[in-house]
CSV table of C-alpha atoms and ligand atoms in Angstrom, one decimal:
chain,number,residue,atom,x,y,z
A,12,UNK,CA,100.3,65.8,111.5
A,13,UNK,CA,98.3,68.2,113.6
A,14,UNK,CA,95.9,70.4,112.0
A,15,UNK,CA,93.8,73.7,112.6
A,16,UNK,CA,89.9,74.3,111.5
A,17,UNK,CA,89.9,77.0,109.0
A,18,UNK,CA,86.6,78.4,107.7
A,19,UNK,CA,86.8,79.3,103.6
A,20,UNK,CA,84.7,80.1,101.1
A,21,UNK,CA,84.7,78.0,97.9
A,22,UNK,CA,83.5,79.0,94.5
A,23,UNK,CA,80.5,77.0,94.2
A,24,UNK,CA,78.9,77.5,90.8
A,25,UNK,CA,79.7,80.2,88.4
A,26,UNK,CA,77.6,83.3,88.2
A,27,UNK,CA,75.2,84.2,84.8
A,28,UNK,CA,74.3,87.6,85.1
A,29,UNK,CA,74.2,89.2,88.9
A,30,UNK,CA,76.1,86.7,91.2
A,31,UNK,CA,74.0,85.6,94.1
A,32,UNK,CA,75.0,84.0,97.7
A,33,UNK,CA,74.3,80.3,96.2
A,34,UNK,CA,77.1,80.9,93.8
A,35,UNK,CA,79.2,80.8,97.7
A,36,UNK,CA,80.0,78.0,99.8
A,37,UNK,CA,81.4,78.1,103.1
A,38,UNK,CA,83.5,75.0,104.1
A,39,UNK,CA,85.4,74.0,106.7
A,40,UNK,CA,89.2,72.4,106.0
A,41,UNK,CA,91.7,71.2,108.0
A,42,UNK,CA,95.4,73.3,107.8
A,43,UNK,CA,98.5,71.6,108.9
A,44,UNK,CA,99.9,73.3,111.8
A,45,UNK,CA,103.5,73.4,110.9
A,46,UNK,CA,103.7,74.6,107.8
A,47,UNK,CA,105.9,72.6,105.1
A,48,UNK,CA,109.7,74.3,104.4
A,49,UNK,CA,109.1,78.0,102.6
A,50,UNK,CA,105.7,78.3,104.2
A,51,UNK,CA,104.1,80.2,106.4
A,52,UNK,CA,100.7,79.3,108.8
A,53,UNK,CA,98.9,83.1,108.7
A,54,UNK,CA,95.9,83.7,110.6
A,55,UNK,CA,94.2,86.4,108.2
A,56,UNK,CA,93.0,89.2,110.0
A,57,UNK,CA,91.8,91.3,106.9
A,58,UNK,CA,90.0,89.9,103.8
A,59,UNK,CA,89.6,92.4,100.4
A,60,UNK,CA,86.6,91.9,97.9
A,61,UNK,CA,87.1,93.3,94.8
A,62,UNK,CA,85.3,94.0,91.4
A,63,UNK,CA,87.7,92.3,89.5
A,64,UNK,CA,87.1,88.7,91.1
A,65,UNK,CA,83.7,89.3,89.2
A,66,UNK,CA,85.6,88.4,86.0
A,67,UNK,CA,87.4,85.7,88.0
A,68,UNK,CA,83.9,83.8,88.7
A,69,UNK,CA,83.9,83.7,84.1
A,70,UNK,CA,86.0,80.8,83.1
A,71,UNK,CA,87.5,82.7,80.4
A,72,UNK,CA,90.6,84.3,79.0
A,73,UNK,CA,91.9,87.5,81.3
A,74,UNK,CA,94.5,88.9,82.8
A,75,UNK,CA,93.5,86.8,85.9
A,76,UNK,CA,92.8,83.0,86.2
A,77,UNK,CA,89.8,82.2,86.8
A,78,UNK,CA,88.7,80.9,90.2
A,79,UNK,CA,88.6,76.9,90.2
A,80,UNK,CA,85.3,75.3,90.7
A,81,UNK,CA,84.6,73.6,94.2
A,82,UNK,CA,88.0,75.3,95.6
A,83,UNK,CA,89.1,77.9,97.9
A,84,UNK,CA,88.6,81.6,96.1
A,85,UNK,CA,91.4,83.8,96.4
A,86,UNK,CA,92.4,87.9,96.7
A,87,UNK,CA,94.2,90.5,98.7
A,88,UNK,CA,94.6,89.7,102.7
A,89,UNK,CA,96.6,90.6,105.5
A,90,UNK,CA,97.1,88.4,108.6
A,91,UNK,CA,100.0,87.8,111.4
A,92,UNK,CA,102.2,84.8,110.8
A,93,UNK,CA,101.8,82.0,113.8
A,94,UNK,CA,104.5,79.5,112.3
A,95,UNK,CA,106.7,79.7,110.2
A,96,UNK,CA,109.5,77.7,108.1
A,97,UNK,CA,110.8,80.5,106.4
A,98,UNK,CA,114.1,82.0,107.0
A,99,UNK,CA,112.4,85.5,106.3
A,100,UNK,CA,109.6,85.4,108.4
A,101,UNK,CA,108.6,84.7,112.5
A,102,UNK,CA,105.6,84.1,114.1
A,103,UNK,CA,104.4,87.6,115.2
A,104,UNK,CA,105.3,89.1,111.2
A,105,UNK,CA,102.3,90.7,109.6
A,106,UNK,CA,101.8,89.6,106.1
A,107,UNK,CA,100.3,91.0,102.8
A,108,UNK,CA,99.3,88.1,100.5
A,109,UNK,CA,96.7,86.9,98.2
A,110,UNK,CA,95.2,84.0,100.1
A,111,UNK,CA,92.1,85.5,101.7
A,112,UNK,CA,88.4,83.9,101.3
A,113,UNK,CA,89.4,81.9,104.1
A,114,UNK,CA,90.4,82.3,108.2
A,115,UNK,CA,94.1,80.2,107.9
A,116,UNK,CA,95.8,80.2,105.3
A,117,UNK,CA,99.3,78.2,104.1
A,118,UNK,CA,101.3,80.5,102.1
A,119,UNK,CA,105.0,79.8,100.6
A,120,UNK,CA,107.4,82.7,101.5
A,121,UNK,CA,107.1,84.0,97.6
A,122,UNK,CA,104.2,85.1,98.0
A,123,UNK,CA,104.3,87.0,100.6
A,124,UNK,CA,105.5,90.6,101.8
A,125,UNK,CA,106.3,92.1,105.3
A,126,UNK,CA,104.3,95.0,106.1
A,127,UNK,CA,104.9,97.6,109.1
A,128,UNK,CA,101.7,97.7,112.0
A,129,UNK,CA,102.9,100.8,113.4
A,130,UNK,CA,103.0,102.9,109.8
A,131,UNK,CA,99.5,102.1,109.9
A,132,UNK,CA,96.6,100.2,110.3
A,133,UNK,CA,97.1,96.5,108.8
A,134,UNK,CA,94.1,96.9,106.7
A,135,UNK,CA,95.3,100.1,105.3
A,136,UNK,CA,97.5,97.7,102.9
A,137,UNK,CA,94.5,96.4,102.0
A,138,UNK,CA,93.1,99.8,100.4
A,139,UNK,CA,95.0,103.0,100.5
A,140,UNK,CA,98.3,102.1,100.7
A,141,UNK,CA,97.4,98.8,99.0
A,142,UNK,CA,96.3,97.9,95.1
A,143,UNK,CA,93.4,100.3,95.3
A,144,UNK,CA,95.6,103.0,96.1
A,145,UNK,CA,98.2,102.4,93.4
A,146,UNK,CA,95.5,102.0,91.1
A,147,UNK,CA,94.3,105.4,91.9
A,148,UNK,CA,97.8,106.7,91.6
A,149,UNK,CA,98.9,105.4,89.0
A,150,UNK,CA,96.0,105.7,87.1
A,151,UNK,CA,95.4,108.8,87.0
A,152,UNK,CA,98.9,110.2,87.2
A,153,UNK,CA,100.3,108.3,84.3
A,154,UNK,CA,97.7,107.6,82.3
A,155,UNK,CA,95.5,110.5,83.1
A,156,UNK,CA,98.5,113.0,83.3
A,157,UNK,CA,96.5,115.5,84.7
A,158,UNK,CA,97.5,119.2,84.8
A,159,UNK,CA,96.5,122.9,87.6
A,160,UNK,CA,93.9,123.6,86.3
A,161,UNK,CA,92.1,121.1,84.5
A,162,UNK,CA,88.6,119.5,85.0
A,163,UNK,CA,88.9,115.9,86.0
A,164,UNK,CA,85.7,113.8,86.4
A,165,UNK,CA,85.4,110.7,88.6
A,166,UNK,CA,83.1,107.7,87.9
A,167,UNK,CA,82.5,105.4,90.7
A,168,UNK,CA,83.8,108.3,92.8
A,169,UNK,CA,83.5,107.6,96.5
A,170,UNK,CA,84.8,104.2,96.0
A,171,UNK,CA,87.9,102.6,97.1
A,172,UNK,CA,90.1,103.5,94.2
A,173,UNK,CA,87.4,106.5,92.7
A,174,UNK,CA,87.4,108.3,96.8
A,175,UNK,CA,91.7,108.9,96.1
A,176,UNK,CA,91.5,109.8,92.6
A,177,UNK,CA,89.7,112.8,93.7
A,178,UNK,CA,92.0,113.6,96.3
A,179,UNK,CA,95.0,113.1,94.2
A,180,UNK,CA,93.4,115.4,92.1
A,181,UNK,CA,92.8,118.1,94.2
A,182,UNK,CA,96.6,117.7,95.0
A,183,UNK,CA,97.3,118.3,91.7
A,184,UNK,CA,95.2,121.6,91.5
A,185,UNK,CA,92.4,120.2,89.3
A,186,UNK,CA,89.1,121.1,89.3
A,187,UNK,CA,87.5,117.9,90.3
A,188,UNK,CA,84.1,116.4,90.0
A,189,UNK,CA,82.5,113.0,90.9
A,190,UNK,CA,79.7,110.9,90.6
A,191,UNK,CA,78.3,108.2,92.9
A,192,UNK,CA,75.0,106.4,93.7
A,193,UNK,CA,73.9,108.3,97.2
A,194,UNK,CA,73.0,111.4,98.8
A,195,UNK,CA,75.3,110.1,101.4
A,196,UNK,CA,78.3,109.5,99.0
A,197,UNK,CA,77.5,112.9,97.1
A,198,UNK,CA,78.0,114.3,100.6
A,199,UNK,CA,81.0,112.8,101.8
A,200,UNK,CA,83.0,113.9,98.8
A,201,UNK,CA,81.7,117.4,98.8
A,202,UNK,CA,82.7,117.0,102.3
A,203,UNK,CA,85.6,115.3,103.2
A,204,UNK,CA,87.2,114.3,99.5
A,205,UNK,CA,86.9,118.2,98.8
A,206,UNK,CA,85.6,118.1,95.3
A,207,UNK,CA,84.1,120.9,93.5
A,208,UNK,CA,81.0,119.1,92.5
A,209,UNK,CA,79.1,115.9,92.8
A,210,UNK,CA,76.4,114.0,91.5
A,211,UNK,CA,74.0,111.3,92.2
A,212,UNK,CA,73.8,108.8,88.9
A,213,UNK,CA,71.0,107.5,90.2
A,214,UNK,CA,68.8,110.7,90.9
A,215,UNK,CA,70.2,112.8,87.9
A,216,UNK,CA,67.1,112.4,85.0
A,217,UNK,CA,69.3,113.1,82.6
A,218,UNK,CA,73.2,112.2,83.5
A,219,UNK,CA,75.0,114.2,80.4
A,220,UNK,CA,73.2,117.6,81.8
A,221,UNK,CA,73.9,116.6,85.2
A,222,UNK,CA,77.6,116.3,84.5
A,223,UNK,CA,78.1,119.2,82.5
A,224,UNK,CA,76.3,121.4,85.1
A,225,UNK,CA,79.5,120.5,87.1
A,226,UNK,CA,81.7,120.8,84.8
A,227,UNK,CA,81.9,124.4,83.4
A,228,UNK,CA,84.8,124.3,81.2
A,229,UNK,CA,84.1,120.6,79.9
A,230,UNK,CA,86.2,117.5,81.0
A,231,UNK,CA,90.0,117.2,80.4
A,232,UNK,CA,90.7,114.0,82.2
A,233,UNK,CA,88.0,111.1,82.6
A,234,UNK,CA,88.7,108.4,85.1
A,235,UNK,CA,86.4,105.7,84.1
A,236,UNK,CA,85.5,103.0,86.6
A,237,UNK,CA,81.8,102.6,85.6
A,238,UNK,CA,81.0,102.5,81.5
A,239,UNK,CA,78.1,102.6,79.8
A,240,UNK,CA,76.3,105.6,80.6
A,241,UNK,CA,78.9,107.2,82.1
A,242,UNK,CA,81.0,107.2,79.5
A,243,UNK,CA,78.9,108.1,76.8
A,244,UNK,CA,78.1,111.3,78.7
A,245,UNK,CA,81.7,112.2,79.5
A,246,UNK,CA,82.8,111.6,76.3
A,247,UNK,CA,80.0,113.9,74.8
A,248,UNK,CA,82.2,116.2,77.7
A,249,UNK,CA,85.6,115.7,76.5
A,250,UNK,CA,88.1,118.8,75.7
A,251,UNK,CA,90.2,118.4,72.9
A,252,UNK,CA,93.4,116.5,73.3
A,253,UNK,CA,91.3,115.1,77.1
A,254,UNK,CA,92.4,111.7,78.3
A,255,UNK,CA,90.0,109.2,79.3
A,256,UNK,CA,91.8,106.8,81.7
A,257,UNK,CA,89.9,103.4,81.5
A,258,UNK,CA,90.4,101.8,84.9
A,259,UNK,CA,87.1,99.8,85.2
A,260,UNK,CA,83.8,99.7,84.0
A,261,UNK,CA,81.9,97.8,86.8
A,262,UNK,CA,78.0,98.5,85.4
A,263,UNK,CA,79.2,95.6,82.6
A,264,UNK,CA,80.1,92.9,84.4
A,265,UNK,CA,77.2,91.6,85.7
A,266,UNK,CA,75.9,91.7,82.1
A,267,UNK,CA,75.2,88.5,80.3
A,268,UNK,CA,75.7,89.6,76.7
A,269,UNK,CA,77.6,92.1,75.7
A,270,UNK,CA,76.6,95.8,76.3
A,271,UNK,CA,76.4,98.5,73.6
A,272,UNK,CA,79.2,100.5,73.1
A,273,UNK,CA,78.6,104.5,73.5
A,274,UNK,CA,76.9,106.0,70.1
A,275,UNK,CA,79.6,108.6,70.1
A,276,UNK,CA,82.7,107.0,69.7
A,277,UNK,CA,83.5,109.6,66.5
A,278,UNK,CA,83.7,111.9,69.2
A,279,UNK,CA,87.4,110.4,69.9
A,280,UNK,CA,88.9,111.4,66.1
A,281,UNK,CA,87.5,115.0,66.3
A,282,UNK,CA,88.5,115.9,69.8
A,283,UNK,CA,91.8,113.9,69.7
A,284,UNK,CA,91.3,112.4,72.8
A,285,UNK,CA,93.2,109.2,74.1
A,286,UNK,CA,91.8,106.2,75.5
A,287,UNK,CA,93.8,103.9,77.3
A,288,UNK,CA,93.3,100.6,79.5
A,289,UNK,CA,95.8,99.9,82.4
A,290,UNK,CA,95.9,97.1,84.5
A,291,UNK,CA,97.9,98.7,87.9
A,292,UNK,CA,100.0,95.1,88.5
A,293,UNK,CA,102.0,96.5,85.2
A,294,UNK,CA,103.5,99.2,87.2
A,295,UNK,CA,106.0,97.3,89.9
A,296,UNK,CA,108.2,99.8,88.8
A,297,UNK,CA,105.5,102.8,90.8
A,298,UNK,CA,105.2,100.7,93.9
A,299,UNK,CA,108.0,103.0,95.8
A,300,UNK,CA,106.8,106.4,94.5
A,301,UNK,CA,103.4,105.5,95.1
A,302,UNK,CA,104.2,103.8,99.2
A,303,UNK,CA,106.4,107.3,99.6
A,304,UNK,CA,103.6,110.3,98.3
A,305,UNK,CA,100.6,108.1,99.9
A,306,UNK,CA,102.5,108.0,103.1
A,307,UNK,CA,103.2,111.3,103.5
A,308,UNK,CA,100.0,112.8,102.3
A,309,UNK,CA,98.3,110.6,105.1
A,310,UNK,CA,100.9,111.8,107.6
A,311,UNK,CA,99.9,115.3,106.4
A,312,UNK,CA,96.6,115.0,106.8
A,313,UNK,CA,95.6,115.1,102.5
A,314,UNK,CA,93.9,112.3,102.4
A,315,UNK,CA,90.8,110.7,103.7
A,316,UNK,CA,90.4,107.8,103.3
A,317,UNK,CA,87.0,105.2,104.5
A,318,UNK,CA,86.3,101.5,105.0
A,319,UNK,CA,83.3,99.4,104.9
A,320,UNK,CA,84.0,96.5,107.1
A,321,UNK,CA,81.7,93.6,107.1
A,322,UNK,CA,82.6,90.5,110.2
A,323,UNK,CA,83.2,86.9,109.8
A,324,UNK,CA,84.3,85.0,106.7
A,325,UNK,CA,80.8,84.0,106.7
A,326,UNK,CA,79.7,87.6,105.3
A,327,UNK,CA,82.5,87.7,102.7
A,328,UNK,CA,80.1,86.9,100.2
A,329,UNK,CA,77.4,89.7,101.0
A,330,UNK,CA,80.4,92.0,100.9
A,331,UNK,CA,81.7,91.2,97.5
A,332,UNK,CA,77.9,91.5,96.4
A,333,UNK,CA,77.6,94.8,98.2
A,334,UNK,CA,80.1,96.0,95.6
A,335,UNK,CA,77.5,95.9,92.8
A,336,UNK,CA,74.9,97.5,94.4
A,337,UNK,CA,77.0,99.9,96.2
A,338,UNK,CA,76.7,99.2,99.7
A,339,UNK,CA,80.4,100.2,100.1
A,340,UNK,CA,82.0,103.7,100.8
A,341,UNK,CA,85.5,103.3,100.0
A,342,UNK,CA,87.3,100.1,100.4
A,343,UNK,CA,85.1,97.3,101.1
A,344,UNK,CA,86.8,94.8,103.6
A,345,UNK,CA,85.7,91.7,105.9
A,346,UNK,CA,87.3,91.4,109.1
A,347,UNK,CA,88.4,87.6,109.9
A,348,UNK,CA,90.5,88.2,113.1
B,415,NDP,P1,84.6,100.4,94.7
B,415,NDP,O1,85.0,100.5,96.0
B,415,NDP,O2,84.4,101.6,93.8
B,415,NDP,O3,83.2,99.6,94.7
B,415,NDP,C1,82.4,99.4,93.6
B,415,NDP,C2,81.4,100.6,93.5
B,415,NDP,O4,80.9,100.7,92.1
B,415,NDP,C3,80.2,100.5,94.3
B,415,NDP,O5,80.4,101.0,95.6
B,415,NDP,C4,79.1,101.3,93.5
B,415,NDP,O6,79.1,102.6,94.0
B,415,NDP,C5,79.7,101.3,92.1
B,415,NDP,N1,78.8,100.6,91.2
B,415,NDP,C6,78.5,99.3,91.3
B,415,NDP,N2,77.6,99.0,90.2
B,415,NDP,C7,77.5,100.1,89.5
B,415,NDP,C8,76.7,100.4,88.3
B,415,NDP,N3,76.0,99.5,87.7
B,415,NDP,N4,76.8,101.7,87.9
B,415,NDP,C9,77.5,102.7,88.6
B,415,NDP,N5,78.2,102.4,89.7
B,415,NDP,C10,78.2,101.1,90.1
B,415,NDP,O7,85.5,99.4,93.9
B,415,NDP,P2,87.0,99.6,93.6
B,415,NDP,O8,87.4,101.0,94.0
B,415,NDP,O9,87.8,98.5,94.1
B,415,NDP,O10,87.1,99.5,92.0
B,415,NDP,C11,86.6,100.6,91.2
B,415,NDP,C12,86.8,100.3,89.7
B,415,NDP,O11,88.2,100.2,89.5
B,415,NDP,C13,86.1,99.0,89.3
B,415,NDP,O12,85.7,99.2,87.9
B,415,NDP,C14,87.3,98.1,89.2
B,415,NDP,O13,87.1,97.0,88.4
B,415,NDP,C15,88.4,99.0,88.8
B,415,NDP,N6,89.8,98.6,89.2
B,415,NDP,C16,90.7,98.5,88.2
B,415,NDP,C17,92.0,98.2,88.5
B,415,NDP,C18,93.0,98.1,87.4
B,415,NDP,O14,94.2,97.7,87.6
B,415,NDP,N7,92.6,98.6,86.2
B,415,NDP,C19,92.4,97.8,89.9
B,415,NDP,C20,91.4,98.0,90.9
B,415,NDP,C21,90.1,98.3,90.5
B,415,NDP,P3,77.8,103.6,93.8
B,415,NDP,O15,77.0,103.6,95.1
B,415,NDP,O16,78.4,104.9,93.5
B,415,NDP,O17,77.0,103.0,92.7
């Protein structure tokens, strides 16, 4: 049976505390070149790393598996089909599927979806019309349910998913305020993203003050990506009845015990505010909204959105590492082909 080289990375140890490369291996497998019937041979030419394969390095209970020891890691990629024994799909199709970490990959039909080159760049499905994006959306739009007029404030905000929440925002007519860890970030969304203030966590000497300074009227809608700090302060923010959409708190989990909880929890009885989780793979049922609005507000020139692109599968790991010490703005992506 012929075969092709592939290149992949393999979880090689799990992580205590801050992952480091070592917890990486790069291998080299042999593919069969005709793929078995209902599979496709795709040449990735897009990789995602995300913070939720963090808790896929844990081998514990989650909403996703956890990565197998000594195997291929897996995630979000986009690639162009070079055979094919799928009645749905010819060599030539580009491909969304989740078998990235590695250059070739064998993928049965199931798994993977058709996507259009000329409605935009492939990697775009990667990141703003891709799970970041409809985590943004539906995030803050159904959990957050944010109204003209009211103060929303962005944690991890120049991020993949934090950078459109801010934008969708503004579309909304909120008042809308971030918070990210550079002068550089700070700038771009003042900048480009268009929000009415910014701050830099990591200069401010006193976060709470630092948010409130920017946030007049207090905070009606929190969209949480970071924890800890954060959201003690914006709780401390809240408005009455404020919704505090709790998308991901990313300074936690590197964190080898447990972290504290905020001291102000009471804060959510007297203010009546709501708290709720969301995981965006629980909302199929938004995909087509979210694919029509995105579209058309990147047609219209709305939304801006950025990538960090790192080369060769070889840097994959330095890119998903990047994401914890913020070496990203917006999506964070390694390009394979
Ligand atoms: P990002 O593109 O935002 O990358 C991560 C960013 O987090 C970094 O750029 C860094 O920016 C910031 N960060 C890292 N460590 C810390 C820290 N200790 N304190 C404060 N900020 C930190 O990632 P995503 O947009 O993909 O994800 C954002 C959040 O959304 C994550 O919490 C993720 O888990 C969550 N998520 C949740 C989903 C869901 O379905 N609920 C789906 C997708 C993502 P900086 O320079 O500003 O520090």
């Amino acid at each position: 049976m012929p075969t092709i080289s592939s290149r992949e990375i393999h979880l090689a140890s799990r992580p205590v505390g801050q992952p480091t490369a070592e917890n990486f291996a790069l291998t080299t497998v042999d593919v069969e070149s005709t793929p078995a019937e209902d599979r496709l041979l795709v040449r990735n030419l897009y990789m995602s790393v995300d913070p939720y394969m963090r808790g896929r390095m844990r081998d514990g209970r989650s909403y996703a598996a956890p990565f197998a020891l000594g195997e291929a890691m897996t995630g979000g990629a986009v690639g162009e089909v070079v055979a094919s024994s799928h009645p749905d799909f010819a060599p030539g199709d580009t491909v969304l599927h989740n078998y990235g970490w590695r250059e070739y990959a064998s993928v049965h039909g199931k798994g993977a979806a058709k996507i259009d080159p000329a409605l935009a760049s492939v990697q775009s499905f990667l990141g703003v019309l891709g799970m970041p994006g409809k985590t943004a959306y539906v995030g803050l739009l159904d959990i957050g349910q944010p109204k003209a007029g009211e103060t929303v404030f962005v944690s991890g905000a120049a991020g993949a998913v934090g950078s459109l929440v801010c934008q969708i925002a503004k579309l909304q007519g909120c008042r809308v305020v971030g918070s990210a860890g550079s002068p550089e970030k700070v700038a771009w969304l003042k900048e480009k993203a268009g929000v009415d203030g910014a701050v830099n966590y990591r200069e401010a000497k006193n976060l709470r003050k630092a948010i409130a300074a920017e946030c007049p009227d207090g905070v009606d809608v929190y969209f949480e990506n970071v924890g800890g700090e954060h959201l003690e302060a914006a709780l401390s923010l809240m408005n009455d009845f404020g919704r505090i959409v709790a998308c991901g708190m990313i300074s936690q989990y590197n964190a080898s015990e447990p972290a504290p909880g905020p001291r102000n929890l009471a804060l959510i009885v007297s203010r009546r505010l709501r708290i709720q989780g969301f995981i965006v793979s629980d909302h199929p049922e938004r995909s087509a909204d979210f694919y029509r609005d995105m579209a058309g507000w990147m047609t219209e020139g709305k939304i801006h959105w950025e990538e960090t692109v790192l080369e060769g599968i070889e840097s994959a790991p330095d890119a998903f590492l990047g994401l914890f010490s913020g070496e990203n703005l917006g999506k964070m992506l390694v390009k394979l082909g």
